[in-house]
Short mmCIF file of C-alpha atoms in Angstrom, two decimals:
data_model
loop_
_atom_site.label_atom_id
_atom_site.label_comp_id
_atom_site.label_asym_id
_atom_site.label_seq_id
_atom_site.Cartn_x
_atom_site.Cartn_y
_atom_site.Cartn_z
CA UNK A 1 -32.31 22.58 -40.35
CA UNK A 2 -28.81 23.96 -40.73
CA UNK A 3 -25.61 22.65 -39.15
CA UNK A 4 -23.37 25.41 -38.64
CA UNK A 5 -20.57 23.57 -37.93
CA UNK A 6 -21.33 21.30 -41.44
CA UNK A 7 -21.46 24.72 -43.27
CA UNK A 8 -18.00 26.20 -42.21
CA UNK A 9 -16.22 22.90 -42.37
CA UNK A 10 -18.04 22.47 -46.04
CA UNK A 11 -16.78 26.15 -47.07
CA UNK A 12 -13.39 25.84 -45.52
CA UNK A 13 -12.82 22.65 -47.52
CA UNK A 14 -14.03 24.40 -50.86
CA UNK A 15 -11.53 27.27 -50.07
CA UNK A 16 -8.74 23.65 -49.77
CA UNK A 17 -10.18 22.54 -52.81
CA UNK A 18 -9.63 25.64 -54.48
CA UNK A 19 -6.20 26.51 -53.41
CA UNK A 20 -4.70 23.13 -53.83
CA UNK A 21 -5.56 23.58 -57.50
CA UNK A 22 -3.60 26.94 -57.20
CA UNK A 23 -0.76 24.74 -55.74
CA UNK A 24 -0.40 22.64 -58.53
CA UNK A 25 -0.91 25.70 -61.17
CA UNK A 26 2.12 27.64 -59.22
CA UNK A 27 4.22 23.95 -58.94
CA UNK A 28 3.93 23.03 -62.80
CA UNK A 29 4.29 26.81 -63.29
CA UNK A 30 8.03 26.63 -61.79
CA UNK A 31 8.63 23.05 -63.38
CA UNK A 32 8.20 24.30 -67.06
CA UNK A 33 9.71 27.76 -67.21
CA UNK A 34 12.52 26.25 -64.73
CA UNK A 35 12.84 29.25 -62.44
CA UNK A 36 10.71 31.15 -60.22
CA UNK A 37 10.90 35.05 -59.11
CA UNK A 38 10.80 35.90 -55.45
CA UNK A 39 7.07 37.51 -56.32
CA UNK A 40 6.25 34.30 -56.94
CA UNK A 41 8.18 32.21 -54.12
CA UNK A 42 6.13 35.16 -51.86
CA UNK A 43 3.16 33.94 -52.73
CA UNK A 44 3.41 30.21 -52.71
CA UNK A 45 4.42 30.57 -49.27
CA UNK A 46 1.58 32.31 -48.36
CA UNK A 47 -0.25 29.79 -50.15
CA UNK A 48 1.22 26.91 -48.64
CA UNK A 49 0.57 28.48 -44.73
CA UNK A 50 -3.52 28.73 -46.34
CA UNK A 51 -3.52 25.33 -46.94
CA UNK A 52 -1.79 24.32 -43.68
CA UNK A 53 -4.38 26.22 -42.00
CA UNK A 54 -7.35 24.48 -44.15
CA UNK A 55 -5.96 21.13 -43.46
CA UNK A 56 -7.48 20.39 -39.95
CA UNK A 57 -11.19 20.75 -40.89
CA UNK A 58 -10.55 18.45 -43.73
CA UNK A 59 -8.98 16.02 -41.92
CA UNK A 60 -11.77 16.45 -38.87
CA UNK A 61 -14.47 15.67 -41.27
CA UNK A 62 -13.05 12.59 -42.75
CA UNK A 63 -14.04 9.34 -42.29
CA UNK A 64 -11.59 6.70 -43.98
CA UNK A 65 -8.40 7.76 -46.67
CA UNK A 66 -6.69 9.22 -43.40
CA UNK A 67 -3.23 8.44 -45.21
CA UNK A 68 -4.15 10.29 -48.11
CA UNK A 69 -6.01 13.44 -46.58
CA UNK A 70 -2.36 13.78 -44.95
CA UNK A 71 -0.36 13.48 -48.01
CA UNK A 72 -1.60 17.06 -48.04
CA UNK A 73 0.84 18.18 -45.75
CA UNK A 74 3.15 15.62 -46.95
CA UNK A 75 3.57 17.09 -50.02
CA UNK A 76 3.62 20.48 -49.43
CA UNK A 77 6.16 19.93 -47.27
CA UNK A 78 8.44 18.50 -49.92
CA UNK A 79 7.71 21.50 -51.86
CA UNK A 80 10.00 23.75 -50.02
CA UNK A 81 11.20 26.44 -52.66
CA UNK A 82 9.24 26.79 -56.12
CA UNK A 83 13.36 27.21 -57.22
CA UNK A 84 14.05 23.68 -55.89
CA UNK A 85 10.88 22.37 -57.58
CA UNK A 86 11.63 24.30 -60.49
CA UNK A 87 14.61 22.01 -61.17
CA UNK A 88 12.30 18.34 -60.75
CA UNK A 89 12.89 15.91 -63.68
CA UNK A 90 9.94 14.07 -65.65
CA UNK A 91 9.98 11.16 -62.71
CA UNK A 92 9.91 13.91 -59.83
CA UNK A 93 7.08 15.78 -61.89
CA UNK A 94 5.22 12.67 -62.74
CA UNK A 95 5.24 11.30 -59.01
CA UNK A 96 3.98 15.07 -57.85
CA UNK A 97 1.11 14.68 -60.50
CA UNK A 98 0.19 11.29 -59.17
CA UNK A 99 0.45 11.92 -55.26
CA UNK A 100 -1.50 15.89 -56.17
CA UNK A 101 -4.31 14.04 -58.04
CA UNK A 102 -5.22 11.22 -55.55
CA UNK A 103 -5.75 13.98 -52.66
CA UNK A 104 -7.61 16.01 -55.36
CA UNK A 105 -10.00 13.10 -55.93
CA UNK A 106 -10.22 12.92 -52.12
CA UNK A 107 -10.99 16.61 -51.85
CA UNK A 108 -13.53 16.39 -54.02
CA UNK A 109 -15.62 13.37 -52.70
CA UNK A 110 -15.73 14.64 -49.74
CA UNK A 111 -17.16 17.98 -50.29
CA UNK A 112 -19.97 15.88 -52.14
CA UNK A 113 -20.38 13.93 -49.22
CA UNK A 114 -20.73 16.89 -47.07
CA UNK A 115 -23.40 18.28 -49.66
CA UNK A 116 -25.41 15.12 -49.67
CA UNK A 117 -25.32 15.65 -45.84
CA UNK A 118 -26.10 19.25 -45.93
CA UNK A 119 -29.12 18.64 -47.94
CA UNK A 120 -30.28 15.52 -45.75
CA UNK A 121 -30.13 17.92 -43.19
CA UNK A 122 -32.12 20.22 -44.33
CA UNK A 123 -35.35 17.50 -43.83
CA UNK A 124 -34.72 16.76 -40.20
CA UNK A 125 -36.00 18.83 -37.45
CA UNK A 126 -33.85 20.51 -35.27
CA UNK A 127 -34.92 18.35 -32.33
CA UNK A 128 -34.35 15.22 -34.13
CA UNK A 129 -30.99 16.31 -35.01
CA UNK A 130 -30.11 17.57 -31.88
CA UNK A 131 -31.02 14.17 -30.39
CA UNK A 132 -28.49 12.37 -32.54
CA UNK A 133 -25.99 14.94 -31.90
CA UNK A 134 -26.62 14.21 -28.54
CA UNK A 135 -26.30 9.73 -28.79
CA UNK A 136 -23.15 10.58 -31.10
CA UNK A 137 -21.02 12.48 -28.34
CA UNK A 138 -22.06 9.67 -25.93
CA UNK A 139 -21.12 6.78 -27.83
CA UNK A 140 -18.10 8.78 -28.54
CA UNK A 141 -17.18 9.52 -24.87
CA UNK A 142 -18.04 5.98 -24.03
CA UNK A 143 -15.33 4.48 -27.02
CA UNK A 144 -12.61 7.11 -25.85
CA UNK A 145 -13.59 5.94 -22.44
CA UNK A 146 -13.04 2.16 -23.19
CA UNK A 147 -9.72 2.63 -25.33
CA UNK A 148 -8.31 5.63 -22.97
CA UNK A 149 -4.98 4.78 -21.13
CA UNK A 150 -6.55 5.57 -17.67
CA UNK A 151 -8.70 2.89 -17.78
CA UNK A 152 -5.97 0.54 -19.10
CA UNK A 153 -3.98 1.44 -16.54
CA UNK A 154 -6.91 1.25 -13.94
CA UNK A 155 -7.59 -2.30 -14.66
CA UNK A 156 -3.69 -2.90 -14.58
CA UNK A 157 -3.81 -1.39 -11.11
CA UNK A 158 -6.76 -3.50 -9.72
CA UNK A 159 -5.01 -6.32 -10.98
CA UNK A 160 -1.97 -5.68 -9.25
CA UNK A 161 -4.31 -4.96 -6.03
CA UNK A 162 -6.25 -7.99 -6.35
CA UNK A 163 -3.16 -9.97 -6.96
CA UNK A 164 -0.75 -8.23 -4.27
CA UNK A 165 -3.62 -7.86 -1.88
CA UNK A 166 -7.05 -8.76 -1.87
CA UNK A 167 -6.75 -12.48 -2.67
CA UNK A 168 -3.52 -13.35 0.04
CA UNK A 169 -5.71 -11.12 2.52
CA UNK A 170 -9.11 -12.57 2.29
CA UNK A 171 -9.26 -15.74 0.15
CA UNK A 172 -5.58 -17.48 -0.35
CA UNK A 173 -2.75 -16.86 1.73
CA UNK A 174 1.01 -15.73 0.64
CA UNK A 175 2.02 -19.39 2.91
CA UNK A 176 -0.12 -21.47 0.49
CA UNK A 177 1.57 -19.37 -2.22
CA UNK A 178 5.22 -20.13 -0.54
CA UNK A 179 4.42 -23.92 -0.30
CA UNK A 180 4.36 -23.73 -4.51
CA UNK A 181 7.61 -23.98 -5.79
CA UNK A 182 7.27 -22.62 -9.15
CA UNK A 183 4.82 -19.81 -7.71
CA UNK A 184 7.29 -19.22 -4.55
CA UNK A 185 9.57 -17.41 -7.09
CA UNK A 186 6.98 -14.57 -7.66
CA UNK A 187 5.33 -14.89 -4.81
CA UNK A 188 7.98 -14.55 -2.02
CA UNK A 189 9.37 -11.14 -3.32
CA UNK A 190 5.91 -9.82 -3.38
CA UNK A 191 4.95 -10.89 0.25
CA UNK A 192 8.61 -9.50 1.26
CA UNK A 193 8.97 -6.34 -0.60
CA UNK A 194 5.70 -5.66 -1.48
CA UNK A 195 2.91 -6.93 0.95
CA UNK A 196 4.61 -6.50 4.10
CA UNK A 197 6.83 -3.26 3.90
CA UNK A 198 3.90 -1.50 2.33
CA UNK A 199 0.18 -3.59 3.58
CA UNK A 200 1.06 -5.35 6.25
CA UNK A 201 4.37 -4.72 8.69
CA UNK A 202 3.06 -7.57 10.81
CA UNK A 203 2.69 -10.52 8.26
CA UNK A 204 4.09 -13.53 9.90
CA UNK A 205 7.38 -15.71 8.32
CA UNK A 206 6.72 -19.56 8.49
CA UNK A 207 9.63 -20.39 7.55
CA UNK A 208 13.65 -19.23 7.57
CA UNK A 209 14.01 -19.96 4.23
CA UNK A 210 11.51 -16.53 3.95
CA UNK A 211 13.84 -14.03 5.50
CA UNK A 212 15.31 -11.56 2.90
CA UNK A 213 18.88 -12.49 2.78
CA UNK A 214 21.61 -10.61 1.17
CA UNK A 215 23.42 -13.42 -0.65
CA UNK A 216 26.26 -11.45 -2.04
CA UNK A 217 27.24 -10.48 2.11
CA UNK A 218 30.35 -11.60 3.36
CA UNK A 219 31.36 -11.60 7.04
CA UNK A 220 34.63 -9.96 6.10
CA UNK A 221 33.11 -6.88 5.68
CA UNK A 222 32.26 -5.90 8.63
CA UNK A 223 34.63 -8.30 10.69
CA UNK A 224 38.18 -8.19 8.74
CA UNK A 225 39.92 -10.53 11.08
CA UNK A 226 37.10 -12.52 12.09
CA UNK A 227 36.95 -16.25 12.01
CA UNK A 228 33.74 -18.26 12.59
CA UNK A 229 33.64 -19.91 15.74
CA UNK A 230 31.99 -22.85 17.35
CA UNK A 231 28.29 -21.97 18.10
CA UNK A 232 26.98 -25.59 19.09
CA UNK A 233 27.14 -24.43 22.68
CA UNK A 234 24.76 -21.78 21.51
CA UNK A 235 21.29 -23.81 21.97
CA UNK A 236 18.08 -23.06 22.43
CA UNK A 237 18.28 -23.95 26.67
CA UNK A 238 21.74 -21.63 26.45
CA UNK A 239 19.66 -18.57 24.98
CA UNK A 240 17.16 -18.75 27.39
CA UNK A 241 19.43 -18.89 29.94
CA UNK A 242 21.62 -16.26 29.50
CA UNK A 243 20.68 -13.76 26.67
CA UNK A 244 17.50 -12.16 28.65
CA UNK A 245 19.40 -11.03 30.99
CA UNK A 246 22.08 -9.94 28.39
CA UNK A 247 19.07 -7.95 26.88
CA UNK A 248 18.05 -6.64 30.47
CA UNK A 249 14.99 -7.72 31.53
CA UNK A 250 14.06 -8.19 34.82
CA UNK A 251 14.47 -11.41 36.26
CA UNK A 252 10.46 -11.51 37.55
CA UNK A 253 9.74 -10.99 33.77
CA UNK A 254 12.04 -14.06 32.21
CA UNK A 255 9.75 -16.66 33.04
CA UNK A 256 7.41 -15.10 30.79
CA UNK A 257 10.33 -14.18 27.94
CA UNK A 258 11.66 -17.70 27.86
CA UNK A 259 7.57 -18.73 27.57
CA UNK A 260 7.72 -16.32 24.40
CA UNK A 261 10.18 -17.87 23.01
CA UNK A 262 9.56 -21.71 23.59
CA UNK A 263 6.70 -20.96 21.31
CA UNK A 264 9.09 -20.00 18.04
CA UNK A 265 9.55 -21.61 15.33
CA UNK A 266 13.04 -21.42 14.37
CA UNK A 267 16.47 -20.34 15.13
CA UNK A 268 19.81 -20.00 13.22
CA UNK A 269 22.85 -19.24 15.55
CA UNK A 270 26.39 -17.57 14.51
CA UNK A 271 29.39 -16.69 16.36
CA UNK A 272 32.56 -14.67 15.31
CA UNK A 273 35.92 -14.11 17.02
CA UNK A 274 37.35 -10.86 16.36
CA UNK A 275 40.67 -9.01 17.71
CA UNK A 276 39.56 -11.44 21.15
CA UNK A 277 35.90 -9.93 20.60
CA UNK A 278 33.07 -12.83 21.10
CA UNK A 279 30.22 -12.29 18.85
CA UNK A 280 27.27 -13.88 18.87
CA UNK A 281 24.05 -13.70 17.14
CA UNK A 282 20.67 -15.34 17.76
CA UNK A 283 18.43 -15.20 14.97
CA UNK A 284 14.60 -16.09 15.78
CA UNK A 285 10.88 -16.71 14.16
CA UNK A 286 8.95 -15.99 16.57
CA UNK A 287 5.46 -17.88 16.80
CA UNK A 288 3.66 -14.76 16.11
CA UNK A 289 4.49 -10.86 15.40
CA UNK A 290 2.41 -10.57 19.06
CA UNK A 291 5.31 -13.05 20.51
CA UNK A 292 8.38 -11.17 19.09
CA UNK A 293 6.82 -7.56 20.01
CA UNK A 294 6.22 -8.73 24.00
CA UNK A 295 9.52 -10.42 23.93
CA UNK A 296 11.00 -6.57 22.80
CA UNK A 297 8.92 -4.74 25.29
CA UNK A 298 9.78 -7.36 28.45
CA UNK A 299 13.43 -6.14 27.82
CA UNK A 300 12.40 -2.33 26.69
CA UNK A 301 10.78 -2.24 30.18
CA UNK A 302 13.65 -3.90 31.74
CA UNK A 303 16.07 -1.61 30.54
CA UNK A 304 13.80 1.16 31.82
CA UNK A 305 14.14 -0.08 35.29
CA UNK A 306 18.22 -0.26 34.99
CA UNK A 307 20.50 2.90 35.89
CA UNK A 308 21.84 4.59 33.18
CA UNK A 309 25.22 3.39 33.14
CA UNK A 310 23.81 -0.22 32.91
CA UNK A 311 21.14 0.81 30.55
CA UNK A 312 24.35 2.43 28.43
CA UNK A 313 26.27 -0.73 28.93
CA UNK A 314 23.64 -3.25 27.32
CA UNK A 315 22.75 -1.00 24.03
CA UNK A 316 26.70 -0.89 23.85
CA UNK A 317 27.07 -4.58 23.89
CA UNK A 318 23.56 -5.49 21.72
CA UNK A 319 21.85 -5.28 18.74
CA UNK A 320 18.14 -6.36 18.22
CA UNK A 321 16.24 -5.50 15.11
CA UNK A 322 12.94 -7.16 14.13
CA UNK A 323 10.97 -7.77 10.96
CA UNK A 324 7.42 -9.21 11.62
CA UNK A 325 7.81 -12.36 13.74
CA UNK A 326 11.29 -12.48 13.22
CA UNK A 327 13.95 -10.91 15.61
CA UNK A 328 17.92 -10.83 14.89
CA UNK A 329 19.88 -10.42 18.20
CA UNK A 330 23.73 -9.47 18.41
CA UNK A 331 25.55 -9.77 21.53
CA UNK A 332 29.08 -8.65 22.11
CA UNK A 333 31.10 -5.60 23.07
CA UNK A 334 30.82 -3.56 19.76
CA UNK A 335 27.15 -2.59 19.03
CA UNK A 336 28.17 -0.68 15.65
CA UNK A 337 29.52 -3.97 14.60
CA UNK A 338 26.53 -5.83 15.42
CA UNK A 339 24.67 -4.06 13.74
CA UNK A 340 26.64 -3.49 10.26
CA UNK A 341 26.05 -7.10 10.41
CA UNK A 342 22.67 -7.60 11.07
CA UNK A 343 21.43 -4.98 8.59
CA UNK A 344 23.70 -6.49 5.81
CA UNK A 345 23.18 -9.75 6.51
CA UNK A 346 19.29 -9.45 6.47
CA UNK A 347 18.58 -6.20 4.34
CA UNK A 348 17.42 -4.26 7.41
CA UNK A 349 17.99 -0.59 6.98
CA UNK A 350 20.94 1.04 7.39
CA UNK A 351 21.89 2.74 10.14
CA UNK A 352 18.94 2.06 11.95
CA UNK A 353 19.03 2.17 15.93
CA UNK A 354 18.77 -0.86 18.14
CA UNK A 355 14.60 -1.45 18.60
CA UNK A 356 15.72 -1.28 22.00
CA UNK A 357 16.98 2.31 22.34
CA UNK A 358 14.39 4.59 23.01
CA UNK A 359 12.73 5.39 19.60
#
């Protein structure tokens, strides 16, 4: 049988063959008469956009000498003008020779390769060819698949899932992770900036030491006169005594709030005086995410039962954002204030309203 595609690829490469003869006859040409006429620079041109055209189903059909099928182009490109080549010395000449001749040699093997083909051909059926046309493309398709850059970046991606995902969710936890100190140092800003923001809002701090913090923060930012006061007083019995009501809920419901938070697991307290302004800030890990969200919604509902002046009145004197399990509260008579803090201090974002404002 015949190959169709064998047979033009075979006769285009004959026509290369033939015309980069002509290139060297029109290059040696210029070299020893040293000039050329513009009849001539006409039609090496021509003959140099021939043998760009012929150059693709050469290099198609090749198998190995990749480097030199492309010194084709190489060196037809450095012929620019037969009057610049006209002017080559014997080394310039001599090189040309060399580099012309070893893709010559090339051009030639491989149209008797694709005659020893075009004759094998001609024994096999048509079916039998068509059949190993047929296992060619698919071994093909299956290398390209292999070495393609979607798969590479598939498997990077499943990685990544298995890594940021799969194995805290279902097999070892981001706390086991945490309790590693070497492996805390990867694995923290994955669970914090990764895992949570994006997987899971709700996944649970153990620890203080978790909390995104932004070191480079200072107080004076948002407080320029402040000066850090004593917070001893603020304890764990003064919180629950005083800073549910501060948040407004109902006094049936702070039984239940100070239950909520008996259960956390820390607390860090600060306090600023500024221009005769007492700020204070309560900042909490709740036992659970569950814990910290009923602990919002007792004083969401609380506030819902207060007149609007007093409602007014407590958003203008508090702050509460929450992350997970853990809550920051600011109490004092500025609520912009407690909150540049809050959201600096702890990377919440900016500008964000009080969780207790009606969202």
């Amino acid at each position: 049988m015949e190959d169709p595609v064998l047979n033009r690829n075979l006769e285009e490469i004959k026509e290369l063959h033939t015309r980069w003869t002509q290139f060297r006859d029109f290059v040696l040409t210029a070299v020893k008469s040293r000039r050329a006429t513009p009849q001539a620079e006409m039609k090496f041109l021509e003959l140099k956009s021939r043998i760009a055209m012929l150059q693709d189903s050469f290099m198609a059909t090749l198998e190995h000498s990749h480097k030199t099928g492309q010194n084709i182009m190489t060196i037809v490109g450095d012929c620019i003008l037969l009057q610049r080549v006209a002017n080559y010395n014997d080394a310039e000449r001599q090189k040309f020779e060399f580099d012309w001749n070893e893709c010559y040699i090339l051009l030639t093997e491989q149209i008797a390769h694709l005659e020893e083909e075009k004759q094998r051909l001609a024994g096999i059926s048509e079916a039998a060819f068509k059949a190993r046309r047929r296992k060619e493309r698919i071994v093909a398709a299956v290398y390209n698949f292999i070495h393609s850059a979607g798969l590479k970046w598939t498997i990077v991606a499943a990685i990544i899932v298995l890594i940021v995902y799969v194995i805290p969710a279902y097999f070892y936890s981001y706390s086991a992770f945490h309790s590693m100190p070497v492996i805390k140092m990867v694995s923290l800003p994955i669970a914090n900036y990764v895992y949570r923001p994006f997987l899971a809002r709700d996944y649970e701090y153990r620890s203080m030491d978790w909390v995104e913090r932004n070191k480079g923060y200072v107080t004076n930012e948002i407080f320029p006169d402040a000066r850090a006061s004593g917070a001893s007083d603020l304890t764990p019995e003064f919180f629950k005594m005083n800073v549910p009501r501060s948040l407004g809920i109902q006094p049936a419901d702070v039984p239940q709030a100070i239950e909520l938070f008996d259960r956390h697991i820390a607390m860090e307290v600060e306090r600023f005086l500024t221009a005769g302004i007492d700020m204070q800030f309560y900042y909490i890990l709740f036992a659970s995410s569950d814990d910290a969200k009923a602990f919002i919604d007792l004083a969401r509902k609380g506030l819902d039962s207060l007149p609007q002046a007093t409602r007014d009145a407590i958003l203008n004197s508090t702050h509460v954002r929450r992350r997970a399990n853990f809550v920051a509260i600011g109490i004092g008579s500025h609520a912009l204030m407690l909150n540049g803090h809050i959201w600096r201090k702890f990377k919440f974002k900016e500008q964000q309203r009080s969780i207790l404002e009606p969202q």
